[in-house]
PDB file of C-alpha atoms in Angstrom:
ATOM      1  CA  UNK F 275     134.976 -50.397 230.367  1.00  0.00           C
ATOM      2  CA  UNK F 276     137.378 -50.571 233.363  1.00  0.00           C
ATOM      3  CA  UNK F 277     140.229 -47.858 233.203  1.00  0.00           C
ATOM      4  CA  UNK F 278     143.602 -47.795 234.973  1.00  0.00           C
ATOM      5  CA  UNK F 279     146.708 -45.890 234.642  1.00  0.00           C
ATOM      6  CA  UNK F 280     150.025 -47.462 233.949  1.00  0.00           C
ATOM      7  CA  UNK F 281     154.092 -46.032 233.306  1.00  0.00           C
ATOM      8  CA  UNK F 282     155.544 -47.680 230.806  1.00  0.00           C
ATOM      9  CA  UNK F 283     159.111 -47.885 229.764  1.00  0.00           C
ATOM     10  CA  UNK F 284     159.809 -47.577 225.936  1.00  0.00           C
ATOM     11  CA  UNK F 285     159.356 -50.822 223.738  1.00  0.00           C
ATOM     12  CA  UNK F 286     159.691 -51.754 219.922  1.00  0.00           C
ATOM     13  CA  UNK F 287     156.578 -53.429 217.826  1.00  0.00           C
ATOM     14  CA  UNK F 288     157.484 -54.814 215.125  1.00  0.00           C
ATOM     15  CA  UNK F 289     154.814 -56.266 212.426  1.00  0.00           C
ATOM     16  CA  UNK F 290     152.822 -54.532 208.748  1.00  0.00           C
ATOM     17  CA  UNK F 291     151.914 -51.296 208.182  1.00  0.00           C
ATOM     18  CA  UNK F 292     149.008 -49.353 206.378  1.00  0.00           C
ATOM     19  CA  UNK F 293     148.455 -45.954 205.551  1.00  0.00           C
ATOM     20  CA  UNK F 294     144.692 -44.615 206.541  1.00  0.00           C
ATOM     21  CA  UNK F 295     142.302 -42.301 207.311  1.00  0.00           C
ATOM     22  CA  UNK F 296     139.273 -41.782 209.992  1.00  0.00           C
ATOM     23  CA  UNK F 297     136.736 -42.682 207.108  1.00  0.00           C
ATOM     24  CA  UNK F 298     138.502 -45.727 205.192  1.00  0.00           C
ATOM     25  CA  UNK F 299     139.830 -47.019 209.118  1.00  0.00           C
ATOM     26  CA  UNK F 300     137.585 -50.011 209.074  1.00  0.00           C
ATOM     27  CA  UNK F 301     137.535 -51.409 205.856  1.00  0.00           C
ATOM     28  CA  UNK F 302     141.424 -50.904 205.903  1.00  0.00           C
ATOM     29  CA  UNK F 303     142.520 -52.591 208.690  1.00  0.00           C
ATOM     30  CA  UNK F 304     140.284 -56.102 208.818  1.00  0.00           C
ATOM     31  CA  UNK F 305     142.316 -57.058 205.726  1.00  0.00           C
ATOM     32  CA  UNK F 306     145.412 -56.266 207.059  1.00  0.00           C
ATOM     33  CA  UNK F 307     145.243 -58.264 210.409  1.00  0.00           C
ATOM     34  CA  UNK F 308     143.463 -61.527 207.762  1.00  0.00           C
ATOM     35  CA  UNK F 309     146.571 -61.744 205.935  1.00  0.00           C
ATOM     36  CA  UNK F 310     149.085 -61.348 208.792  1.00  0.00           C
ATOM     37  CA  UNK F 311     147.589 -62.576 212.113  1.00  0.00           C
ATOM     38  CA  UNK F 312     148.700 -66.180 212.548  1.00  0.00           C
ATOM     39  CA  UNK F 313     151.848 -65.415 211.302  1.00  0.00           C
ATOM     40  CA  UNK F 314     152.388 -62.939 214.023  1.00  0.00           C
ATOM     41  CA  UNK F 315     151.755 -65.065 216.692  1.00  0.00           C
ATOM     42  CA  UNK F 316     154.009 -67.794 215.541  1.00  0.00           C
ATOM     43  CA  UNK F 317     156.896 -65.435 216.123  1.00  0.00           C
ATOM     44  CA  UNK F 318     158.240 -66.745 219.614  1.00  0.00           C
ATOM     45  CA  UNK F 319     158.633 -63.686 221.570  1.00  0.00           C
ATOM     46  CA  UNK F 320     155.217 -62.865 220.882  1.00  0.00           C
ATOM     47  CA  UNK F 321     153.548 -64.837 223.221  1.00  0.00           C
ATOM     48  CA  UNK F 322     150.683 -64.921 221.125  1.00  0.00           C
ATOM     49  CA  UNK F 323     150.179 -61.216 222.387  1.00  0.00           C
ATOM     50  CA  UNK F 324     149.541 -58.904 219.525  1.00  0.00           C
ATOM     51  CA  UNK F 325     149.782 -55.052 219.088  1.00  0.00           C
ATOM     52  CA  UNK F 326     147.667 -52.558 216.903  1.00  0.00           C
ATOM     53  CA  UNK F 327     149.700 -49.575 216.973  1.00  0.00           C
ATOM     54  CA  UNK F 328     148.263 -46.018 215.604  1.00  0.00           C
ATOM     55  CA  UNK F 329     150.021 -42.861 214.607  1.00  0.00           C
ATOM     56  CA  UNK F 330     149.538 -39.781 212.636  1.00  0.00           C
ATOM     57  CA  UNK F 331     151.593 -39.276 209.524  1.00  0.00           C
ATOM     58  CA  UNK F 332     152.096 -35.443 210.094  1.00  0.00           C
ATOM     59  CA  UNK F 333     150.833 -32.550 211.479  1.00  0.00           C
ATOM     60  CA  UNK F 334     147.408 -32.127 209.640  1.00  0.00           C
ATOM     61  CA  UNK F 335     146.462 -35.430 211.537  1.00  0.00           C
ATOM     62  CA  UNK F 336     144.518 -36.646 208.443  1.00  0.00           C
ATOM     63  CA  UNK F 337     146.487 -39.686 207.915  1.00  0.00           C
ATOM     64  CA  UNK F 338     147.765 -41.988 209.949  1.00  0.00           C
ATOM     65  CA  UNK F 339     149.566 -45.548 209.896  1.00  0.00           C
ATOM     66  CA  UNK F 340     148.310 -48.290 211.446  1.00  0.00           C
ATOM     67  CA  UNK F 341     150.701 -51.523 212.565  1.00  0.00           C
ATOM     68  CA  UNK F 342     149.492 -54.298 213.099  1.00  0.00           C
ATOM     69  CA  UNK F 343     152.790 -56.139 215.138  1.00  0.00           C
ATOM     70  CA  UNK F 344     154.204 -57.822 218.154  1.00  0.00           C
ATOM     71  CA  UNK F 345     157.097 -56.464 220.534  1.00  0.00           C
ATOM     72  CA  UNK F 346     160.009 -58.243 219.122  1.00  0.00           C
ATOM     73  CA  UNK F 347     163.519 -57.874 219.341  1.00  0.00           C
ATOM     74  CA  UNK F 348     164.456 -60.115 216.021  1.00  0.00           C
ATOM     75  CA  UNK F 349     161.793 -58.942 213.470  1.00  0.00           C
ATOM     76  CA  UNK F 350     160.902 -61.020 210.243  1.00  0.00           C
ATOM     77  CA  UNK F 351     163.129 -59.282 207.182  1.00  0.00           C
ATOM     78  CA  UNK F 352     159.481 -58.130 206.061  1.00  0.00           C
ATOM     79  CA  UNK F 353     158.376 -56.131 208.963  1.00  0.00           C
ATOM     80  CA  UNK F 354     158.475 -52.902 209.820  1.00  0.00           C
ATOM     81  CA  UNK F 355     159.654 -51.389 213.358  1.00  0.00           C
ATOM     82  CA  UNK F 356     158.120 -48.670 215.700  1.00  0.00           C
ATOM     83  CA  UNK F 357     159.917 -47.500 218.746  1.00  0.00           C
ATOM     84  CA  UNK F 358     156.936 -46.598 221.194  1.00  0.00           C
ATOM     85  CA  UNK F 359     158.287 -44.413 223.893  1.00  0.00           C
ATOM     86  CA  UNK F 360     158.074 -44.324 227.503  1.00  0.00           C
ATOM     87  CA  UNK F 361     154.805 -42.461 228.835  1.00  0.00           C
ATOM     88  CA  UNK F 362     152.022 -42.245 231.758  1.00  0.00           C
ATOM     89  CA  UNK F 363     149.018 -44.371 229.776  1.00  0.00           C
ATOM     90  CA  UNK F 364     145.577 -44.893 229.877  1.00  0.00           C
ATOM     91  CA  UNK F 365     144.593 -48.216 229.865  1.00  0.00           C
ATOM     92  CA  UNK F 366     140.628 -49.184 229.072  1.00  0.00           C
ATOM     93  CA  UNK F 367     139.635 -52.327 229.196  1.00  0.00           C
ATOM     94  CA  UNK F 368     137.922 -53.197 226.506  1.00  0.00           C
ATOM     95  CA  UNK F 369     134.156 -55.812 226.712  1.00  0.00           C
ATOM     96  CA  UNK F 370     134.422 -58.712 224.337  1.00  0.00           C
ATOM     97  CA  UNK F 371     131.442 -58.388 222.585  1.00  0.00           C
ATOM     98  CA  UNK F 372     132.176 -54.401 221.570  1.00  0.00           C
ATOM     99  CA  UNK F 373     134.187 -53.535 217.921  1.00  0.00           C
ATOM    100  CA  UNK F 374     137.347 -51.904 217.457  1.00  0.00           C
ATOM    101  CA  UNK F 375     135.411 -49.077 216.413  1.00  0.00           C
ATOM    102  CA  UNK F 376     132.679 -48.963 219.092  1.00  0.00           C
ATOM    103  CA  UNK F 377     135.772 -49.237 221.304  1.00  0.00           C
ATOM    104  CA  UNK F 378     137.753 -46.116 220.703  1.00  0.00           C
ATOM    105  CA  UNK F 379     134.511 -43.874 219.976  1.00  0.00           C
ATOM    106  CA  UNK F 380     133.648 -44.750 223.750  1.00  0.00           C
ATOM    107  CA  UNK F 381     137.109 -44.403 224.865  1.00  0.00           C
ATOM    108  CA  UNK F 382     136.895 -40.538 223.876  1.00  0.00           C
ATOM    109  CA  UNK F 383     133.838 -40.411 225.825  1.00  0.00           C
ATOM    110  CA  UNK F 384     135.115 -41.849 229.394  1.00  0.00           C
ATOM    111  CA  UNK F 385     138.804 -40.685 229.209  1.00  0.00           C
ATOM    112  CA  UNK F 386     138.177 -36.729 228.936  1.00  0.00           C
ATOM    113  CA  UNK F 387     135.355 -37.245 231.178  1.00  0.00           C
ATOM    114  CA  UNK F 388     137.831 -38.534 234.013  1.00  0.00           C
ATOM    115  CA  UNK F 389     140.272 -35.410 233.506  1.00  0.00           C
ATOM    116  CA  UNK F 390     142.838 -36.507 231.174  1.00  0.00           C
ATOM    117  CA  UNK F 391     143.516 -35.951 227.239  1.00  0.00           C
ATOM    118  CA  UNK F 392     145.592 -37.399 225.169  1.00  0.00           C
ATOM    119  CA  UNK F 393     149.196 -36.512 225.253  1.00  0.00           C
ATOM    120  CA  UNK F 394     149.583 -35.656 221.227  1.00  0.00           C
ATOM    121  CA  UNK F 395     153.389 -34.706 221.941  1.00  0.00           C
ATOM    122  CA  UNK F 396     154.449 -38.564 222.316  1.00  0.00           C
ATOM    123  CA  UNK F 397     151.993 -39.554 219.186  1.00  0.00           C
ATOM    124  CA  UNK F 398     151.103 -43.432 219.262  1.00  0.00           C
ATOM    125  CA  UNK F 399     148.401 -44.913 221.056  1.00  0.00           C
ATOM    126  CA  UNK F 400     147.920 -48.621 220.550  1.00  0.00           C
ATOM    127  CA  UNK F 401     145.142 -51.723 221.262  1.00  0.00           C
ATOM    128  CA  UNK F 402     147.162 -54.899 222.797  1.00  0.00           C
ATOM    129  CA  UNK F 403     145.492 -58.252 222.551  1.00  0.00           C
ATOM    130  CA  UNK F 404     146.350 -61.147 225.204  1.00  0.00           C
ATOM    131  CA  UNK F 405     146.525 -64.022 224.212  1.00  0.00           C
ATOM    132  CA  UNK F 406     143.171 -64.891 225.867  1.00  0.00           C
ATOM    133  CA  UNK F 407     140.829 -62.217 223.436  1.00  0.00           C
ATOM    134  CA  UNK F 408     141.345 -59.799 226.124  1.00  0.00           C
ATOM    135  CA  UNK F 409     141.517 -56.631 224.318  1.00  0.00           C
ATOM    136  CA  UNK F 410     142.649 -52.882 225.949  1.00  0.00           C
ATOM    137  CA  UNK F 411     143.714 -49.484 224.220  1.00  0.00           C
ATOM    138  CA  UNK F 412     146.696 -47.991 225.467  1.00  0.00           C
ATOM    139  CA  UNK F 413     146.980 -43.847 225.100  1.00  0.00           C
ATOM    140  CA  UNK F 414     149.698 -41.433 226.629  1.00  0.00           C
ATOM    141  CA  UNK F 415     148.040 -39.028 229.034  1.00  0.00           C
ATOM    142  CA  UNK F 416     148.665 -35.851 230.324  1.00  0.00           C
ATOM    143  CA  UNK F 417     146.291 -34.179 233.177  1.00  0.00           C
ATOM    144  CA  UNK F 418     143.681 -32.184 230.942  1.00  0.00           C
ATOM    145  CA  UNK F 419     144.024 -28.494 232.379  1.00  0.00           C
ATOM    146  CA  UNK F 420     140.926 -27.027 231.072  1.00  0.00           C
TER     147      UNK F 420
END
């Protein structure tokens, strides 16, 4: 996994939105990105470039949504809009051949271990998929202090 660190200005994804939690994760979003997938990337601005977008729900960080979208200006009547603000990321780049899953478990691994945590005051981290099966996770960072 290759990491790099990247300021980005605020953007909206728009796309279809669950409600999860850590243990249901899985087997609640594979359906979600089968039923809406191609129809994402026929929306022009999309440039077949697709978002997975992760947030808590509240405070007790046991739910959280997942949206599964593309950064679009002129959303289908359907979808459903997040606003994800301007922050100092993390980006990991993620090996073809690893999961979703696999992904983010070693993403808490190398991140931490590099001197950074996640910034939990900005909320969203997201996955971004190129249009070539590329695959990285996006996270707001702050310096990890101790």
């Amino acid at each position: 996994m290759k990491i790099r660190f990247e300021n980005r200005e605020k953007f909206k994804v728009c796309g279809y939105k669950i409600v999860s939690n850590e243990e249901n994760f899985e087997r609640d979003v594979e359906p979600l990105w089968k039923k809406h997938e191609n129809e994402l990337r026929k929306i022009p601005e999309s440039k077949s470039c697709l978002y997975g977008v992760t947030g808590y729900i509240d405070e007790t960080q046991e739910q959280y949504f997942y949206l599964a979208g593309v950064e679009t200006d002129n959303p289908q009547d359907d979808m459903i809009c997040i606003e994800i603000p301007a922050a100092h990321f993390v980006v990991v780049s993620i090996p073809k051949e690893m999961t979703r899953l696999e992904a983010w478990w070693k993403y808490f691994e190398d991140v931490p271990a590099k001197g950074y945590a996640p910034d939990e005051s900005h909320g969203i981290h997201f996955e971004f998929y190129d249009k070539n099966g590329n695959f990285e996770i996006w996270t707001p960072v702050k310096p990890n202090r101790g």
